[in-house]
CSV table of C-alpha atoms and ligand atoms in Angstrom, one decimal:
chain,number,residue,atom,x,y,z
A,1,UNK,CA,6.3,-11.8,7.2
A,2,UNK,CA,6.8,-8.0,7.7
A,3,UNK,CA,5.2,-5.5,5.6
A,4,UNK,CA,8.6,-4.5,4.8
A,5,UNK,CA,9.6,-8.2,3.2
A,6,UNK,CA,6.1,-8.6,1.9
A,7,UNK,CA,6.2,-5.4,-0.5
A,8,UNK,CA,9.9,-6.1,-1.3
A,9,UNK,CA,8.1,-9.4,-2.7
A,10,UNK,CA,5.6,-7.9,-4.1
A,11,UNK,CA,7.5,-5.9,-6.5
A,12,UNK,CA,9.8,-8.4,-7.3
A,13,UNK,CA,6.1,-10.1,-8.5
A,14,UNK,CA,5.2,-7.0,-10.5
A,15,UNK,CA,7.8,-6.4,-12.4
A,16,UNK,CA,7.1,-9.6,-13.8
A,17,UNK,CA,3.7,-9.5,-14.0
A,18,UNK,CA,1.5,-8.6,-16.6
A,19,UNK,CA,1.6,-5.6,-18.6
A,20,UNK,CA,-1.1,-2.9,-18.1
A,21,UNK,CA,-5.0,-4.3,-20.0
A,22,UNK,CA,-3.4,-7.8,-19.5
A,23,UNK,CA,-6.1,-9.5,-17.7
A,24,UNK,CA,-5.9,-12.8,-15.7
A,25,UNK,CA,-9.2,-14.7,-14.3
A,26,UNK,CA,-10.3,-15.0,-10.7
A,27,UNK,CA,-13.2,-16.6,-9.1
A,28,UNK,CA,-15.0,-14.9,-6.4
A,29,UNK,CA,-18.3,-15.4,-4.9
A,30,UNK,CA,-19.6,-12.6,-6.1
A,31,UNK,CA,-18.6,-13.8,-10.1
A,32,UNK,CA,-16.2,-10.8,-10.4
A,33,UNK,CA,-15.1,-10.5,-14.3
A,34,UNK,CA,-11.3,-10.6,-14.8
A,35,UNK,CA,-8.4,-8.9,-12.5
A,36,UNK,CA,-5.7,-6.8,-13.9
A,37,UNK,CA,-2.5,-7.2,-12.0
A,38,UNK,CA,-1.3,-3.5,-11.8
A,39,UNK,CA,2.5,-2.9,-12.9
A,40,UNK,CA,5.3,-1.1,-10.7
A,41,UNK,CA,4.3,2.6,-10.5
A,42,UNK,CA,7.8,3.0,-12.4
A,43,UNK,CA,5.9,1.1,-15.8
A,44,UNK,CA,2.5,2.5,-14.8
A,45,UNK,CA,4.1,6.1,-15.0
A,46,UNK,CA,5.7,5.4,-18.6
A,47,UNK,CA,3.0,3.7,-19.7
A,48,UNK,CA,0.0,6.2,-18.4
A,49,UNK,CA,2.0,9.6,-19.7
A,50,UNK,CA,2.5,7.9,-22.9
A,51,UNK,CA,-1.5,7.9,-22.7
A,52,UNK,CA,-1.7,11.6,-21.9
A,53,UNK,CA,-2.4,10.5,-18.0
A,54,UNK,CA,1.1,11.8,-15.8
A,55,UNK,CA,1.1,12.3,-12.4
A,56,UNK,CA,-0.7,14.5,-10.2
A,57,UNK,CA,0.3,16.1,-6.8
A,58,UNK,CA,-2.8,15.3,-4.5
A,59,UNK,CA,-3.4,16.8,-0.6
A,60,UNK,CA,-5.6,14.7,1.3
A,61,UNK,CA,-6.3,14.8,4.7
A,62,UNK,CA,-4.9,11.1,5.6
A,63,UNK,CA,-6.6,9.2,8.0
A,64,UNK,CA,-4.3,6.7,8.6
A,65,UNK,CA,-2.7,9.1,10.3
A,66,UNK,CA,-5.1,10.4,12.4
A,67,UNK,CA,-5.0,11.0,16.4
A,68,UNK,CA,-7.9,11.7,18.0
A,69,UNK,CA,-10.1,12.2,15.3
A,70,UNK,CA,-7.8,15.2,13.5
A,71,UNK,CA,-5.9,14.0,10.3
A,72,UNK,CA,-3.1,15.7,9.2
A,73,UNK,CA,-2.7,17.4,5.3
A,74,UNK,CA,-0.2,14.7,3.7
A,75,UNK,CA,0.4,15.6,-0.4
A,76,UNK,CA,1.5,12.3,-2.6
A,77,UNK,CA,2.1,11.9,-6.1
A,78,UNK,CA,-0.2,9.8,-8.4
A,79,UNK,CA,-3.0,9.1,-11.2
A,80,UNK,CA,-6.5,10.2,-11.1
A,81,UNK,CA,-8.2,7.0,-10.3
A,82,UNK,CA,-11.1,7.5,-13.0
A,83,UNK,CA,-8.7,8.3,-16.0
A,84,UNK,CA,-6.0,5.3,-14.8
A,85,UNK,CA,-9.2,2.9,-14.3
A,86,UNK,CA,-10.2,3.9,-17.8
A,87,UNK,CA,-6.5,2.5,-19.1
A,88,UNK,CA,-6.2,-0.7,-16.7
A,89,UNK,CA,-9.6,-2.0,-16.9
A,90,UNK,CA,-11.3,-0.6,-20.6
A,91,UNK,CA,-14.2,2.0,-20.9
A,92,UNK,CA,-16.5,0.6,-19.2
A,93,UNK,CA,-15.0,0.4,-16.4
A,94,UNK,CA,-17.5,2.4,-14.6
A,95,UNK,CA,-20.6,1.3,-15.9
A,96,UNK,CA,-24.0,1.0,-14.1
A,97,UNK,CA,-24.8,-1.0,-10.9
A,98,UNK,CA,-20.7,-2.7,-11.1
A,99,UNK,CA,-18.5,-2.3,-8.4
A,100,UNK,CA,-14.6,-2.4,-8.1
A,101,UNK,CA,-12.1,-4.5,-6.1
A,102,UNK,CA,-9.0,-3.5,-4.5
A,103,UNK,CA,-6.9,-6.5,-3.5
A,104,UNK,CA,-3.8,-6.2,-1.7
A,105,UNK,CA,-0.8,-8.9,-1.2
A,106,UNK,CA,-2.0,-9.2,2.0
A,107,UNK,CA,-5.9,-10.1,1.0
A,108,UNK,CA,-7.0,-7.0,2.4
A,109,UNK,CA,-10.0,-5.9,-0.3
A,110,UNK,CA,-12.0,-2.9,-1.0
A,111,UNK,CA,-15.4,-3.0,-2.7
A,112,UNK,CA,-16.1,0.2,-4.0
A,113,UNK,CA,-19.3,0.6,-6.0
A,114,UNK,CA,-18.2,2.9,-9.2
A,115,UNK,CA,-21.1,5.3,-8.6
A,116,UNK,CA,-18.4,6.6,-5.7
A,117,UNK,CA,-16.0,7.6,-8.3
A,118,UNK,CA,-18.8,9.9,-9.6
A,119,UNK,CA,-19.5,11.6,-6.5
A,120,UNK,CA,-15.6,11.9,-5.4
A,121,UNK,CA,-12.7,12.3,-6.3
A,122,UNK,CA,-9.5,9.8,-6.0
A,123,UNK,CA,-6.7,9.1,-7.4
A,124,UNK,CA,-4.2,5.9,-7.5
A,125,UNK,CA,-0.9,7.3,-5.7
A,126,UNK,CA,2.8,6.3,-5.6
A,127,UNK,CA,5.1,8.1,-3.4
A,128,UNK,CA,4.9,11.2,-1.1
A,129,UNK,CA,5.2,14.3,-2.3
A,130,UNK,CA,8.1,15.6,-0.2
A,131,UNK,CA,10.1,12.3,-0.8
A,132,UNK,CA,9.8,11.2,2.7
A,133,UNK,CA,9.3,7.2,2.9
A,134,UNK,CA,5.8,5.7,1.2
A,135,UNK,CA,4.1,4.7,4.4
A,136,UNK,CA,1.8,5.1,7.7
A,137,UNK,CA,1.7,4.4,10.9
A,138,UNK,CA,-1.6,2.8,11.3
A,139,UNK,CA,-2.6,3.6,14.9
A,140,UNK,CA,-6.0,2.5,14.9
A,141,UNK,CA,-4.7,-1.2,13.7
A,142,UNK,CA,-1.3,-0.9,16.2
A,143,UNK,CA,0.8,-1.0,12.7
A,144,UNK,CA,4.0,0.6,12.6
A,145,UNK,CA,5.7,1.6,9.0
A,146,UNK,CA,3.0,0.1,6.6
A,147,UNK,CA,4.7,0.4,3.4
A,148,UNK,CA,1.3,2.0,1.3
A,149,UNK,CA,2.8,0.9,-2.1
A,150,UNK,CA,2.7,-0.1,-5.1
A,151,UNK,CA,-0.5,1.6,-5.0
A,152,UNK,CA,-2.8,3.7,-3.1
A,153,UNK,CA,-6.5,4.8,-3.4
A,154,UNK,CA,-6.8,8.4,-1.8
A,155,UNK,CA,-9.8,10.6,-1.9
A,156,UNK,CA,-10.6,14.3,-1.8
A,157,UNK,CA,-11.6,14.5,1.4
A,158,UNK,CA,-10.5,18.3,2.4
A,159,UNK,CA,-13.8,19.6,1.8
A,160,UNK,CA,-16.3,16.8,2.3
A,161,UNK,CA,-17.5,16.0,6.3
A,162,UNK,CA,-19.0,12.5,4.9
A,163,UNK,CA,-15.6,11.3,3.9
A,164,UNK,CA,-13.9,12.9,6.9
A,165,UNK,CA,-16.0,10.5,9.1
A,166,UNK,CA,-15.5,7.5,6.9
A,167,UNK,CA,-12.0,6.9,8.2
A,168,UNK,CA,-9.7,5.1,6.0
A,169,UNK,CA,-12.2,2.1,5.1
A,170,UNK,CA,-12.1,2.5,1.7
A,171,UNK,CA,-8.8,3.5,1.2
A,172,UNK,CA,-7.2,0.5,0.3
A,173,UNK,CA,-3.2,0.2,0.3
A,174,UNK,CA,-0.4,-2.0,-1.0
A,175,UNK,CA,-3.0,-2.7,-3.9
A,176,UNK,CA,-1.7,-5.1,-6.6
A,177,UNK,CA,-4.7,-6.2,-8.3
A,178,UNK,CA,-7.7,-4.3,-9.6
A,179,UNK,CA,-10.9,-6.2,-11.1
A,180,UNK,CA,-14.4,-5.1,-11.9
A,181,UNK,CA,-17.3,-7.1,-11.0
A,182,UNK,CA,-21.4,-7.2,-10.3
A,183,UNK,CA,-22.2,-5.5,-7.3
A,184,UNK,CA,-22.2,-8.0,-4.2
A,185,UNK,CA,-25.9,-6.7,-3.2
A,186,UNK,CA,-27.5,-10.2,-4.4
A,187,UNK,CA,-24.7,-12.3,-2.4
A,188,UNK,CA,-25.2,-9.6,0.8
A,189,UNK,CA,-28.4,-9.3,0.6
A,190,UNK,CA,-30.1,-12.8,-0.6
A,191,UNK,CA,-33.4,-14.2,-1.5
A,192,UNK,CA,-36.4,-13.3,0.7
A,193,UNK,CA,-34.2,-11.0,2.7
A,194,UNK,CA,-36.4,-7.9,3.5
A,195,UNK,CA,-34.7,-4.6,1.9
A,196,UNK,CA,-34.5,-2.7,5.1
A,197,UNK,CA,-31.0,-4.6,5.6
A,198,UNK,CA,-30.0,-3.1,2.5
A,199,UNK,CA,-28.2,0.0,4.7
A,200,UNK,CA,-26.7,-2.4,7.1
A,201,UNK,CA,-25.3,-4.6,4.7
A,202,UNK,CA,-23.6,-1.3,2.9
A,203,UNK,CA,-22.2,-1.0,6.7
A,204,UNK,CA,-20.7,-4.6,6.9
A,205,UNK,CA,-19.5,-4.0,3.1
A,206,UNK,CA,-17.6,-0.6,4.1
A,207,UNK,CA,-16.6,-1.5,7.9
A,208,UNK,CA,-16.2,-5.2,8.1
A,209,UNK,CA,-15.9,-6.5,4.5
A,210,UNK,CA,-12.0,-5.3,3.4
A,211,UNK,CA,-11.2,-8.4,6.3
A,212,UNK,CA,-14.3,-10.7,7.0
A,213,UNK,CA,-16.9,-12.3,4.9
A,214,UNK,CA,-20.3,-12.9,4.6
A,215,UNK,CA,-21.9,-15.9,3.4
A,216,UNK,CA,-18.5,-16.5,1.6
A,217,UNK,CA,-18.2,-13.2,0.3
A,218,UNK,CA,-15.5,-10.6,1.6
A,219,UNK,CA,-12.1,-10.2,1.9
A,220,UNK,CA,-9.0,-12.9,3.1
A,221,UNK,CA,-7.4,-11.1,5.7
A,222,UNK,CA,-9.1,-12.8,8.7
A,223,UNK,CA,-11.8,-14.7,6.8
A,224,UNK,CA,-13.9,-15.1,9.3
A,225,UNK,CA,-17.8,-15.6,8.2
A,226,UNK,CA,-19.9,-12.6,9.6
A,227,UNK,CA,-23.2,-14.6,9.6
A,228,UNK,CA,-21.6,-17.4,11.4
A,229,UNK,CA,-19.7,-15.8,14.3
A,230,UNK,CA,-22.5,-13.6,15.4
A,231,UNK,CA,-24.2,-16.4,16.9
A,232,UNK,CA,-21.5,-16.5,19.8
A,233,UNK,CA,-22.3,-12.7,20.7
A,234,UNK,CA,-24.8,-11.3,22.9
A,235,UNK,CA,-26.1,-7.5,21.6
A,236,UNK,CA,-24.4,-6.5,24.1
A,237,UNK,CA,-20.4,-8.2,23.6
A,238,UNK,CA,-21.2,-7.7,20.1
A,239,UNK,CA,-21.1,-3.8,20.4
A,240,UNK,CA,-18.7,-3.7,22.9
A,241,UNK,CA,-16.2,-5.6,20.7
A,242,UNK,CA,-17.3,-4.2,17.7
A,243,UNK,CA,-16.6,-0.4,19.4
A,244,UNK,CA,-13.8,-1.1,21.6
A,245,UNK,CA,-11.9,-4.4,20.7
A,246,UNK,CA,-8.4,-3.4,22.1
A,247,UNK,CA,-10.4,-3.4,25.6
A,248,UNK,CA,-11.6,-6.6,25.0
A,249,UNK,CA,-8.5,-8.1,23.4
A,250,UNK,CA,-5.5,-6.7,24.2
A,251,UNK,CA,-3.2,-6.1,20.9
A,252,UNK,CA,-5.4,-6.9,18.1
A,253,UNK,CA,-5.4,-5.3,15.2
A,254,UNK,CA,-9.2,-5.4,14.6
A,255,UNK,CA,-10.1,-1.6,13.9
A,256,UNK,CA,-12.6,0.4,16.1
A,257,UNK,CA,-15.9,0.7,14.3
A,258,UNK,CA,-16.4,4.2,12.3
A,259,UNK,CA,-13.8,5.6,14.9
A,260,UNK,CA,-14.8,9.5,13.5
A,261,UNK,CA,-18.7,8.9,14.5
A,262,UNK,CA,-20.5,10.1,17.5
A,263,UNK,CA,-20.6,7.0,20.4
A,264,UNK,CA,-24.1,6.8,19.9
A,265,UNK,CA,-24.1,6.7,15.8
A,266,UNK,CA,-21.1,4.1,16.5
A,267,UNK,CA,-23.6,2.6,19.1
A,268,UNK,CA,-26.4,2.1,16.7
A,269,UNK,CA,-24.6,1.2,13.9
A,270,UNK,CA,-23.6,-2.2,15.6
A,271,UNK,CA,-26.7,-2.8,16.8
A,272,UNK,CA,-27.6,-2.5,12.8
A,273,UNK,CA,-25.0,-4.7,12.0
A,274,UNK,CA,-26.1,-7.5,14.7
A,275,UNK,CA,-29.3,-7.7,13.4
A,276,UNK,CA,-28.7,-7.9,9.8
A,277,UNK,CA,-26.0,-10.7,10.6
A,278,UNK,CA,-28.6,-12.8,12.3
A,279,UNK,CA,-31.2,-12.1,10.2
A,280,UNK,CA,-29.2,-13.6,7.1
A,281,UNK,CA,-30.4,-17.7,6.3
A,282,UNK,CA,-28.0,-19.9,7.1
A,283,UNK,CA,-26.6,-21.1,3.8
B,1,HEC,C1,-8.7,-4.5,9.2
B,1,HEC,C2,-9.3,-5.8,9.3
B,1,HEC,C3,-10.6,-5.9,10.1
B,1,HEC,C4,-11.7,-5.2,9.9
B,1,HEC,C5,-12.0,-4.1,8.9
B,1,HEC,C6,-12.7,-5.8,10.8
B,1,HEC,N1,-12.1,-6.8,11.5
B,1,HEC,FE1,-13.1,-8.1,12.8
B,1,HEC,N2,-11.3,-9.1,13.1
B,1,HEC,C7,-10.1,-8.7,12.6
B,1,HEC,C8,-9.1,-9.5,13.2
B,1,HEC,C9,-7.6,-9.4,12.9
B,1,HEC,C10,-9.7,-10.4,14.1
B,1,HEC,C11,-9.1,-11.4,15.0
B,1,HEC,C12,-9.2,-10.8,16.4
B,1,HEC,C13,-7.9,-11.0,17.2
B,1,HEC,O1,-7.8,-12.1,17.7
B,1,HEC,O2,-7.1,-10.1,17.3
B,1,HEC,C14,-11.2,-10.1,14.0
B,1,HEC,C15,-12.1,-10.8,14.7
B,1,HEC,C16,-13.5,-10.5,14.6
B,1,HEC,C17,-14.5,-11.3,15.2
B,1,HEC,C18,-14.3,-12.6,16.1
B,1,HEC,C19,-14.1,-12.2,17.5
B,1,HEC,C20,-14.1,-13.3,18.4
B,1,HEC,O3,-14.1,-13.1,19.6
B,1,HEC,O4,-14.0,-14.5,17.9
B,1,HEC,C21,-15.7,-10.8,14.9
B,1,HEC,C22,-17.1,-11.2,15.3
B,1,HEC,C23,-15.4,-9.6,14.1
B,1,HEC,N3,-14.1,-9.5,13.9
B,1,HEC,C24,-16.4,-8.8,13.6
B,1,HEC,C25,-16.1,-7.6,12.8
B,1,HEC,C26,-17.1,-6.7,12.2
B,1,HEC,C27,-18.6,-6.9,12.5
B,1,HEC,C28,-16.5,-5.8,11.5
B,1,HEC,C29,-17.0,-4.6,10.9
B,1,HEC,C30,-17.8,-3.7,11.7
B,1,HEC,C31,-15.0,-6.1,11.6
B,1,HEC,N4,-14.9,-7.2,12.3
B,1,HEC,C32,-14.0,-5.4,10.9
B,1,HEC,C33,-9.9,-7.8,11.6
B,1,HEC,C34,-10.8,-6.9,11.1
């Protein structure tokens, strides 16, 4: 299915889904609490300036868009994630040591631990600003015309370096669903395993996670257990996939590794990611 049919679906879905604090269960490895299916950004706009939350413009510098490593200034139209979390999921949605997922039709999914929220600003956006269509060209994935909506997590990245060499990892599109859960750390990090993974396993959880899985935890977009398919690499395939996987396979749409890094941070950081992943018990 195209992106195009699949969001045509998807807000055919919507409109009869759930109204906004309806929540429905799901089961994840991690134990998440309820999701809240998200309404068309048509309800969500009644429904949120009813609340006293309307609509924000919002530049970003998107890096979906980005050539080369330079993004260009794009301004939508949307919520302030922390005050439209606040509505969807309660008050507490941001508390302590919980982290949120951001699941699209697709089964593309962003963890995001809520501490981020605290340190940046985002917000949930619905349309461009100058009314030109709601999508990307992803380049780094060889995706043409990705419809972003119904939602969009953006970030105020203008003025932070950090988030500029991030990349669009945790800016999860075509979002549907929003939950709140425990923080994966105990299911990425289990029993016995010594804490000096605990950075590489943020890595897989920022870089890899949103498609793959580890030890059953992750996203469904190419579920594909971490733990399990690095025994088939060598250090050195494993970084030259990780880095370059268009050279190694022609046409897929497996993303370059932290593409806005220096080669020798990019470098390191899958030789940190190869030995977490092969340090992890079988389960
Ligand atoms: C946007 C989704 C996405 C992300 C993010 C992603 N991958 Fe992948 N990955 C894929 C797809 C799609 C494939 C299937 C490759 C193909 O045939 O095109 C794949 C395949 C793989 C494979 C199997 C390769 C083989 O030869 O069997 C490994 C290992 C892998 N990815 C590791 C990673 C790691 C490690 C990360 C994080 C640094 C990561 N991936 C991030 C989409 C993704």
């Amino acid at each position: 299915m195209t992106g195009a049919t699949r969001s045509v679906a998807r807000s055919t879905a919507l409109s009869m889904a759930l109204r906004i604090g309806a929540a429905i269960a799901t089961g994840t490895a991690a134990g998440a609490a309820g999701a809240v299916e998200l309404p068309t950004p048509a309800a969500a706009r009644e429904q949120l300036a009813q609340d006293g939350v309307p609509t924000e413009v919002v530049t970003v510098l998107e890096p979906h868009l980005a050539r080369k490593g330079r993004m260009p200034e794009v301004r939508y139209v949307g919520f302030p994630a922390d005050a439209a979390l606040a509505k969807l999921l309660g008050p507490d949605w941001n508390a302590a040591g919980r982290e949120l997922e951001f699941r699209a039709l697709d089964g593309f999914v962003s963890r995001i631990p809520v501490e981020r929220f605290a340190q940046h600003r985002a917000w949930l956006v619905i349309a461009r600003e100058d009314g030109r269509p709601f999508q990307v060209d992803n380049h780094l994935q060889g995706e043409q015309q990705v419809p972003l909506g119904p939602f969009y997590l953006v970030w105020d990245n203008r003025r932070s370096k950090a988030l500029q060499a991030e990349g669009g990892a945790l800016w999860p599109y075509q979002v549907g669903a929003v939950s709140s859960g425990p923080s994966s750390t105990r299911a990425l990090l289990p029993g016995g395993l010594a804490r000096r993974y605990g950075a590489a396993a943020d890595l897989a959880r920022t870089n890899c996670l949103s498609c793959h899985r580890i030890r059953g935890y992750g996203g469904d977009k190419m579920p594909l257990d971490l733990d399990v398919a690095v025994k088939g690499f060598d250090a050195a395939a494993w970084r030259r996939w990780l880095l370059t996987p268009s050279a190694v396979r022609p046409g897929t749409t497996m993303p370059p590794l932290a593409e806005g890094r220096s080669e020798a941070d990019r470098a390191a950081m899958a030789q940190q990611l190869y030995d977490y992943l092969r340090a992890l018990p079988a389960r």
